[in-house]
C-alpha atoms as a printed R data frame, in Angstrom:
    type eleno elety resid chain resno       x       y       z
1   ATOM     1    CA   UNK     A     1  -2.512   1.844 -16.308
2   ATOM     2    CA   UNK     A     2   0.388   1.658 -13.865
3   ATOM     3    CA   UNK     A     3   2.956  -1.027 -13.262
4   ATOM     4    CA   UNK     A     4   1.690  -4.113 -11.390
5   ATOM     5    CA   UNK     A     5   2.574  -4.213  -7.721
6   ATOM     6    CA   UNK     A     6   3.546  -7.285  -5.773
7   ATOM     7    CA   UNK     A     7   1.326  -9.028  -3.262
8   ATOM     8    CA   UNK     A     8   2.127  -8.548   0.394
9   ATOM     9    CA   UNK     A     9   3.538 -11.018   2.889
10  ATOM    10    CA   UNK     A    10   1.391 -13.326   4.920
11  ATOM    11    CA   UNK     A    11   1.047 -11.693   8.336
12  ATOM    12    CA   UNK     A    12   1.948 -14.888  10.138
13  ATOM    13    CA   UNK     A    13   4.785 -16.082   7.976
14  ATOM    14    CA   UNK     A    14   6.185 -12.721   6.910
15  ATOM    15    CA   UNK     A    15   7.036 -14.192   3.512
16  ATOM    16    CA   UNK     A    16   5.310 -13.207   0.314
17  ATOM    17    CA   UNK     A    17   3.753 -15.576  -2.178
18  ATOM    18    CA   UNK     A    18   4.341 -14.907  -5.838
19  ATOM    19    CA   UNK     A    19   1.497 -12.695  -7.059
20  ATOM    20    CA   UNK     A    20   1.145  -9.422  -8.945
21  ATOM    21    CA   UNK     A    21  -1.686  -6.958  -8.398
22  ATOM    22    CA   UNK     A    22  -3.026  -4.378 -10.852
23  ATOM    23    CA   UNK     A    23  -6.248  -2.405 -10.337
24  ATOM    24    CA   UNK     A    24  -7.218  -4.821  -7.580
25  ATOM    25    CA   UNK     A    25  -6.865  -7.898  -9.840
26  ATOM    26    CA   UNK     A    26  -4.353 -10.508  -8.675
27  ATOM    27    CA   UNK     A    27  -2.189 -12.508 -11.093
28  ATOM    28    CA   UNK     A    28  -0.879 -15.648  -9.386
29  ATOM    29    CA   UNK     A    29   0.447 -19.115 -10.159
30  ATOM    30    CA   UNK     A    30  -2.868 -20.407 -11.553
31  ATOM    31    CA   UNK     A    31  -3.025 -17.499 -13.964
32  ATOM    32    CA   UNK     A    32   0.582 -18.017 -15.015
33  ATOM    33    CA   UNK     A    33  -0.192 -21.694 -15.678
34  ATOM    34    CA   UNK     A    34  -3.176 -20.678 -17.825
35  ATOM    35    CA   UNK     A    35  -1.123 -18.319 -19.988
36  ATOM    36    CA   UNK     A    36   1.640 -20.909 -20.395
37  ATOM    37    CA   UNK     A    37  -0.943 -23.519 -21.411
38  ATOM    38    CA   UNK     A    38  -2.446 -21.153 -24.006
39  ATOM    39    CA   UNK     A    39   1.036 -20.570 -25.380
40  ATOM    40    CA   UNK     A    40   1.722 -24.315 -25.598
41  ATOM    41    CA   UNK     A    41  -1.680 -25.428 -26.916
42  ATOM    42    CA   UNK     A    42  -2.279 -22.522 -29.283
43  ATOM    43    CA   UNK     A    43  -5.865 -22.118 -28.098
44  ATOM    44    CA   UNK     A    44  -7.845 -21.334 -24.975
45  ATOM    45    CA   UNK     A    45  -9.895 -24.509 -25.403
46  ATOM    46    CA   UNK     A    46  -6.748 -26.629 -25.578
47  ATOM    47    CA   UNK     A    47  -5.269 -24.875 -22.558
48  ATOM    48    CA   UNK     A    48  -8.456 -25.407 -20.549
49  ATOM    49    CA   UNK     A    49  -8.514 -29.103 -21.433
50  ATOM    50    CA   UNK     A    50  -4.854 -29.484 -20.463
51  ATOM    51    CA   UNK     A    51  -5.488 -27.851 -17.080
52  ATOM    52    CA   UNK     A    52  -8.784 -29.612 -16.416
53  ATOM    53    CA   UNK     A    53 -10.784 -26.382 -16.518
54  ATOM    54    CA   UNK     A    54 -13.816 -25.417 -18.566
55  ATOM    55    CA   UNK     A    55 -13.264 -23.282 -21.661
56  ATOM    56    CA   UNK     A    56 -15.862 -20.784 -20.431
57  ATOM    57    CA   UNK     A    57 -14.101 -20.296 -17.092
58  ATOM    58    CA   UNK     A    58 -10.695 -20.007 -18.755
59  ATOM    59    CA   UNK     A    59 -12.029 -17.348 -21.148
60  ATOM    60    CA   UNK     A    60 -13.728 -15.495 -18.303
61  ATOM    61    CA   UNK     A    61 -10.504 -15.425 -16.296
62  ATOM    62    CA   UNK     A    62  -8.445 -14.186 -19.233
63  ATOM    63    CA   UNK     A    63 -10.965 -11.411 -19.862
64  ATOM    64    CA   UNK     A    64 -10.848 -10.385 -16.185
65  ATOM    65    CA   UNK     A    65  -7.053 -10.263 -16.298
66  ATOM    66    CA   UNK     A    66  -7.077  -8.254 -19.529
67  ATOM    67    CA   UNK     A    67  -9.396  -5.658 -17.996
68  ATOM    68    CA   UNK     A    68  -6.576  -4.902 -15.550
69  ATOM    69    CA   UNK     A    69  -3.368  -5.777 -17.414
70  ATOM    70    CA   UNK     A    70  -4.282  -5.079 -21.043
71  ATOM    71    CA   UNK     A    71  -4.257  -7.550 -23.921
72  ATOM    72    CA   UNK     A    72  -2.559 -10.775 -22.875
73  ATOM    73    CA   UNK     A    73  -3.868 -13.249 -25.461
74  ATOM    74    CA   UNK     A    74  -4.337 -12.591 -29.190
75  ATOM    75    CA   UNK     A    75  -7.249 -14.527 -30.675
76  ATOM    76    CA   UNK     A    76  -7.315 -15.554 -34.336
77  ATOM    77    CA   UNK     A    77 -10.621 -16.353 -35.995
78  ATOM    78    CA   UNK     A    78 -11.033 -19.580 -37.966
79  ATOM    79    CA   UNK     A    79 -10.270 -19.571 -41.646
80  ATOM    80    CA   UNK     A    80  -8.054 -21.324 -44.134
81  ATOM    81    CA   UNK     A    81  -5.321 -21.608 -41.556
82  ATOM    82    CA   UNK     A    82  -7.712 -22.329 -38.715
83  ATOM    83    CA   UNK     A    83  -8.300 -20.256 -35.589
84  ATOM    84    CA   UNK     A    84  -6.474 -20.245 -32.304
85  ATOM    85    CA   UNK     A    85  -4.825 -18.050 -29.702
86  ATOM    86    CA   UNK     A    86  -1.316 -16.961 -28.823
87  ATOM    87    CA   UNK     A    87   0.270 -14.848 -26.151
88  ATOM    88    CA   UNK     A    88   0.609 -11.157 -26.855
89  ATOM    89    CA   UNK     A    89   3.909  -9.425 -26.084
90  ATOM    90    CA   UNK     A    90   2.357  -7.954 -22.937
91  ATOM    91    CA   UNK     A    91   1.363 -11.466 -21.848
92  ATOM    92    CA   UNK     A    92   4.943 -12.677 -22.169
93  ATOM    93    CA   UNK     A    93   6.178  -9.598 -20.299
94  ATOM    94    CA   UNK     A    94   3.745 -10.324 -17.458
95  ATOM    95    CA   UNK     A    95   4.936 -13.934 -17.246
96  ATOM    96    CA   UNK     A    96   8.562 -12.748 -17.157
97  ATOM    97    CA   UNK     A    97   7.772 -10.351 -14.302
98  ATOM    98    CA   UNK     A    98   5.970 -13.085 -12.398
99  ATOM    99    CA   UNK     A    99   8.895 -15.484 -12.885
100 ATOM   100    CA   UNK     A   100  11.351 -12.886 -11.561
101 ATOM   101    CA   UNK     A   101   9.207 -12.327  -8.478
102 ATOM   102    CA   UNK     A   102   8.856 -16.068  -7.890
103 ATOM   103    CA   UNK     A   103  12.647 -16.499  -8.118
104 ATOM   104    CA   UNK     A   104  13.228 -13.721  -5.581
105 ATOM   105    CA   UNK     A   105  10.746 -15.225  -3.143
106 ATOM   106    CA   UNK     A   106  12.221 -18.707  -3.521
107 ATOM   107    CA   UNK     A   107  15.670 -17.338  -2.692
108 ATOM   108    CA   UNK     A   108  14.307 -15.353   0.244
109 ATOM   109    CA   UNK     A   109  12.612 -18.383   1.754
110 ATOM   110    CA   UNK     A   110  15.983 -20.122   2.068
111 ATOM   111    CA   UNK     A   111  17.532 -17.303   4.118
112 ATOM   112    CA   UNK     A   112  17.359 -17.634   7.940
113 ATOM   113    CA   UNK     A   113  15.394 -14.894   9.643
114 ATOM   114    CA   UNK     A   114  15.348 -13.316  13.094
115 ATOM   115    CA   UNK     A   115  11.869 -12.334  14.300
116 ATOM   116    CA   UNK     A   116  11.298  -9.953  17.204
117 ATOM   117    CA   UNK     A   117   8.061  -8.711  18.721
118 ATOM   118    CA   UNK     A   118   7.862  -4.950  19.127
119 ATOM   119    CA   UNK     A   119   5.695  -1.870  19.459
120 ATOM   120    CA   UNK     A   120   5.860   1.049  17.037
121 ATOM   121    CA   UNK     A   121   6.936   4.226  18.807
122 ATOM   122    CA   UNK     A   122   7.151   6.629  15.856
123 ATOM   123    CA   UNK     A   123   6.569   6.711  12.103
124 ATOM   124    CA   UNK     A   124   8.556   8.787   9.609
125 ATOM   125    CA   UNK     A   125   7.319   8.159   6.072
126 ATOM   126    CA   UNK     A   126   8.192   4.618   5.023
127 ATOM   127    CA   UNK     A   127  10.308   4.061   8.144
128 ATOM   128    CA   UNK     A   128   9.128   3.354  11.676
129 ATOM   129    CA   UNK     A   129  10.892   3.164  15.027
130 ATOM   130    CA   UNK     A   130  10.070   0.088  17.087
131 ATOM   131    CA   UNK     A   131  10.707  -0.748  20.741
132 ATOM   132    CA   UNK     A   132  11.865  -4.377  21.007
133 ATOM   133    CA   UNK     A   133  13.394  -6.690  23.574
134 ATOM   134    CA   UNK     A   134  16.872  -5.664  22.385
135 ATOM   135    CA   UNK     A   135  16.134  -1.926  22.306
136 ATOM   136    CA   UNK     A   136  14.989   0.517  19.658
137 ATOM   137    CA   UNK     A   137  15.189  -0.578  16.013
138 ATOM   138    CA   UNK     A   138  14.134   0.996  12.715
139 ATOM   139    CA   UNK     A   139  12.388  -0.782   9.871
140 ATOM   140    CA   UNK     A   140  10.510  -0.399   6.620
141 ATOM   141    CA   UNK     A   141   6.731  -0.538   6.399
142 ATOM   142    CA   UNK     A   142   4.223   0.253   3.663
143 ATOM   143    CA   UNK     A   143   3.743   3.835   4.735
144 ATOM   144    CA   UNK     A   144   2.604   6.409   2.215
145 ATOM   145    CA   UNK     A   145   1.514   9.977   2.737
146 ATOM   146    CA   UNK     A   146  -2.203  10.108   3.546
147 ATOM   147    CA   UNK     A   147  -4.200  11.081   0.496
148 ATOM   148    CA   UNK     A   148  -1.716   9.752  -2.044
149 ATOM   149    CA   UNK     A   149  -3.185   7.423  -4.642
150 ATOM   150    CA   UNK     A   150  -1.957   4.067  -5.800
151 ATOM   151    CA   UNK     A   151  -1.300   0.782  -4.102
152 ATOM   152    CA   UNK     A   152   1.748   0.438  -1.906
153 ATOM   153    CA   UNK     A   153   4.164  -2.206  -3.081
154 ATOM   154    CA   UNK     A   154   4.330  -4.990  -0.565
155 ATOM   155    CA   UNK     A   155   6.846  -7.414   0.783
156 ATOM   156    CA   UNK     A   156   8.578  -9.130  -2.057
157 ATOM   157    CA   UNK     A   157  12.065  -8.034  -1.080
158 ATOM   158    CA   UNK     A   158  14.857 -10.390  -0.160
159 ATOM   159    CA   UNK     A   159  16.189  -8.627   2.898
160 ATOM   160    CA   UNK     A   160  18.540  -6.460   0.870
161 ATOM   161    CA   UNK     A   161  18.257  -3.301  -1.195
162 ATOM   162    CA   UNK     A   162  18.541  -5.277  -4.426
163 ATOM   163    CA   UNK     A   163  15.797  -6.546  -6.730
164 ATOM   164    CA   UNK     A   164  13.397  -4.618  -8.900
165 ATOM   165    CA   UNK     A   165  12.007  -2.468  -6.102
166 ATOM   166    CA   UNK     A   166  12.204  -2.478  -2.311
167 ATOM   167    CA   UNK     A   167   9.670  -4.713  -0.572
168 ATOM   168    CA   UNK     A   168   7.239  -3.188   1.882
169 ATOM   169    CA   UNK     A   169   4.703  -4.454   4.355
170 ATOM   170    CA   UNK     A   170   1.406  -2.959   5.472
171 ATOM   171    CA   UNK     A   171   1.251   0.526   6.948
172 ATOM   172    CA   UNK     A   172   1.698   0.900  10.680
173 ATOM   173    CA   UNK     A   173   1.049   3.615  13.258
174 ATOM   174    CA   UNK     A   174   2.459   4.487  16.671
175 ATOM   175    CA   UNK     A   175   1.268   1.972  19.243
176 ATOM   176    CA   UNK     A   176   0.847  -0.895  16.767
177 ATOM   177    CA   UNK     A   177   2.192  -4.329  17.706
178 ATOM   178    CA   UNK     A   178   4.458  -5.636  14.967
179 ATOM   179    CA   UNK     A   179   6.931  -8.343  14.103
180 ATOM   180    CA   UNK     A   180  10.403  -7.089  13.219
181 ATOM   181    CA   UNK     A   181  11.850  -9.455  10.603
182 ATOM   182    CA   UNK     A   182  15.583  -9.370   9.845
183 ATOM   183    CA   UNK     A   183  17.055 -11.485   7.060
184 ATOM   184    CA   UNK     A   184  20.371 -13.091   7.998
185 ATOM   185    CA   UNK     A   185  21.842 -11.939   4.681
186 ATOM   186    CA   UNK     A   186  21.338  -8.289   5.684
187 ATOM   187    CA   UNK     A   187  23.383  -8.443   8.901
188 ATOM   188    CA   UNK     A   188  27.072  -7.501   8.895
189 ATOM   189    CA   UNK     A   189  29.492  -8.489  11.648
190 ATOM   190    CA   UNK     A   190  32.411  -6.516  13.046
191 ATOM   191    CA   UNK     A   191  34.957  -7.366  15.688
192 ATOM   192    CA   UNK     A   192  33.797  -5.627  18.867
193 ATOM   193    CA   UNK     A   193  37.296  -4.199  19.318
194 ATOM   194    CA   UNK     A   194  37.107  -2.389  15.977
195 ATOM   195    CA   UNK     A   195  34.898   0.607  16.600
196 ATOM   196    CA   UNK     A   196  32.849   1.749  13.607
197 ATOM   197    CA   UNK     A   197  32.006   5.420  13.314
198 ATOM   198    CA   UNK     A   198  28.172   5.570  13.313
199 ATOM   199    CA   UNK     A   199  28.344   8.471  10.850
200 ATOM   200    CA   UNK     A   200  30.431   6.379   8.430
201 ATOM   201    CA   UNK     A   201  27.649   3.882   7.686
202 ATOM   202    CA   UNK     A   202  24.030   4.075   6.595
203 ATOM   203    CA   UNK     A   203  23.079   1.176   8.873
204 ATOM   204    CA   UNK     A   204  20.717   2.547  11.530
205 ATOM   205    CA   UNK     A   205  20.386  -0.682  13.481
206 ATOM   206    CA   UNK     A   206  23.395  -1.563  15.657
207 ATOM   207    CA   UNK     A   207  23.704  -4.105  18.463
208 ATOM   208    CA   UNK     A   208  26.503  -5.675  20.501
209 ATOM   209    CA   UNK     A   209  26.573  -9.346  21.394
210 ATOM   210    CA   UNK     A   210  28.586 -12.537  21.469
211 ATOM   211    CA   UNK     A   211  28.868 -15.377  18.989
212 ATOM   212    CA   UNK     A   212  26.616 -18.143  20.256
213 ATOM   213    CA   UNK     A   213  26.964 -20.831  17.590
214 ATOM   214    CA   UNK     A   214  28.533 -21.270  14.171
215 ATOM   215    CA   UNK     A   215  26.615 -23.470  11.737
216 ATOM   216    CA   UNK     A   216  29.352 -24.092   9.188
217 ATOM   217    CA   UNK     A   217  28.511 -24.460   5.502
218 ATOM   218    CA   UNK     A   218  30.785 -25.255   2.594
219 ATOM   219    CA   UNK     A   219  31.397 -21.580   1.781
220 ATOM   220    CA   UNK     A   220  28.745 -19.692   3.788
221 ATOM   221    CA   UNK     A   221  28.027 -20.188   7.483
222 ATOM   222    CA   UNK     A   222  25.189 -19.067   9.753
223 ATOM   223    CA   UNK     A   223  26.277 -17.333  12.944
224 ATOM   224    CA   UNK     A   224  23.913 -16.902  15.874
225 ATOM   225    CA   UNK     A   225  24.717 -13.756  17.833
226 ATOM   226    CA   UNK     A   226  23.440 -13.672  21.431
227 ATOM   227    CA   UNK     A   227  22.260 -10.160  22.282
228 ATOM   228    CA   UNK     A   228  21.227  -9.283  25.816
229 ATOM   229    CA   UNK     A   229  17.592  -8.287  26.096
230 ATOM   230    CA   UNK     A   230  17.024  -4.858  27.587
231 ATOM   231    CA   UNK     A   231  13.648  -5.728  29.089
232 ATOM   232    CA   UNK     A   232  13.659  -9.497  29.402
233 ATOM   233    CA   UNK     A   233  11.451  -9.777  26.315
234 ATOM   234    CA   UNK     A   234  11.148 -12.748  24.038
235 ATOM   235    CA   UNK     A   235  11.382 -13.139  20.305
236 ATOM   236    CA   UNK     A   236   8.156 -13.474  18.406
237 ATOM   237    CA   UNK     A   237   9.101 -16.559  16.440
238 ATOM   238    CA   UNK     A   238  12.844 -16.130  16.065
239 ATOM   239    CA   UNK     A   239  15.602 -17.793  18.053
240 ATOM   240    CA   UNK     A   240  16.299 -17.460  21.770
241 ATOM   241    CA   UNK     A   241  19.655 -18.270  23.330
242 ATOM   242    CA   UNK     A   242  18.027 -18.884  26.710
243 ATOM   243    CA   UNK     A   243  17.764 -16.631  29.731
244 ATOM   244    CA   UNK     A   244  17.633 -12.969  28.793
245 ATOM   245    CA   UNK     A   245  19.617 -13.405  25.575
246 ATOM   246    CA   UNK     A   246  18.058 -13.230  22.124
247 ATOM   247    CA   UNK     A   247  19.772 -14.669  19.073
248 ATOM   248    CA   UNK     A   248  20.181 -12.769  15.822
249 ATOM   249    CA   UNK     A   249  21.123 -14.829  12.762
250 ATOM   250    CA   UNK     A   250  23.762 -13.631  10.290
251 ATOM   251    CA   UNK     A   251  25.198 -15.180   7.129
252 ATOM   252    CA   UNK     A   252  28.948 -14.907   6.731
253 ATOM   253    CA   UNK     A   253  31.514 -16.486   4.421
254 ATOM   254    CA   UNK     A   254  34.063 -18.960   5.704
255 ATOM   255    CA   UNK     A   255  36.765 -16.544   4.547
256 ATOM   256    CA   UNK     A   256  35.345 -13.775   6.753
257 ATOM   257    CA   UNK     A   257  35.109 -16.102   9.752
258 ATOM   258    CA   UNK     A   258  38.790 -16.914   9.342
259 ATOM   259    CA   UNK     A   259  39.793 -13.298   8.781
260 ATOM   260    CA   UNK     A   260  37.898 -12.131  11.874
261 ATOM   261    CA   UNK     A   261  38.911 -15.202  13.874
262 ATOM   262    CA   UNK     A   262  35.351 -15.721  15.055
263 ATOM   263    CA   UNK     A   263  34.472 -18.492  17.498
264 ATOM   264    CA   UNK     A   264  31.661 -19.076  20.036
265 ATOM   265    CA   UNK     A   265  31.925 -16.616  22.914
266 ATOM   266    CA   UNK     A   266  33.678 -13.878  20.922
267 ATOM   267    CA   UNK     A   267  32.261 -10.357  21.366
268 ATOM   268    CA   UNK     A   268  31.033  -8.786  18.109
269 ATOM   269    CA   UNK     A   269  29.148  -5.785  16.851
270 ATOM   270    CA   UNK     A   270  26.348  -6.309  14.323
271 ATOM   271    CA   UNK     A   271  24.546  -3.812  12.150
272 ATOM   272    CA   UNK     A   272  22.008  -3.727   9.353
273 ATOM   273    CA   UNK     A   273  19.987  -1.150   7.435
274 ATOM   274    CA   UNK     A   274  16.517  -0.035   8.380
275 ATOM   275    CA   UNK     A   275  15.551  -0.614   4.740
276 ATOM   276    CA   UNK     A   276  16.498  -4.282   5.155
277 ATOM   277    CA   UNK     A   277  14.184  -4.647   8.172
278 ATOM   278    CA   UNK     A   278  10.577  -5.570   7.465
279 ATOM   279    CA   UNK     A   279   7.794  -4.624   9.867
280 ATOM   280    CA   UNK     A   280   4.751  -6.929   9.763
281 ATOM   281    CA   UNK     A   281   1.645  -5.954  11.775
282 ATOM   282    CA   UNK     A   282   0.350  -8.650  14.090
283 ATOM   283    CA   UNK     A   283  -2.839 -10.206  12.785
284 ATOM   284    CA   UNK     A   284  -5.823  -9.175  14.890
């Protein structure tokens, strides 16, 4: 039995909900609540009563989960000390994994995102090239080599390379219409006058633009960078600066704003990794 994988993002929202999948069986918030209630009540019957569910349905759900995830609840038969149930070590481990995923998704939801419509032009393993209104970009999808087994891990990432494992979306192919989703925490900003050697960075995605607005925070600010569209296209749910400009959001510390002397109208260069760019197929 392999490690559980994480449920994919909603095609419309591009954000994942906290859920783990193993052998086609999904473990979500209702299941986590059931295991916590068993742990607190010391019995499945008590947990079911606390949650307003029937004992039979609670037992049936636990058995279905255990078919996929292994023993989660240890049952004790009645006797001098009475019967009851308690979480097995694997049940506590599953809850811990679910809690970590939920924390990552909660943090991700608070990060501004730029969303562009695009068309896949080429696929190379887990990466795909996409034609967008601001030119060609590269991003991560759920691609696996045809014929390989196992479920692809889906979009639970936070826009960076951190976390347990990189998030992925569904597989795409050349010609597919997709959303290109870029977390503001993945975008780095450079003064346009300071040229960066393309071979000195792993960031495949690079654009030039001008600071449009600065939404100042106490220590972290959100910059909107106006990038000229190459084909007059529009964003697919992100921000538009009006006219042929498209805005890309970036998080930056107040210290960096001061060091770079950034203000609205200043020319800048932005870049971010292909592995921090999520490609979400348009729902048919």
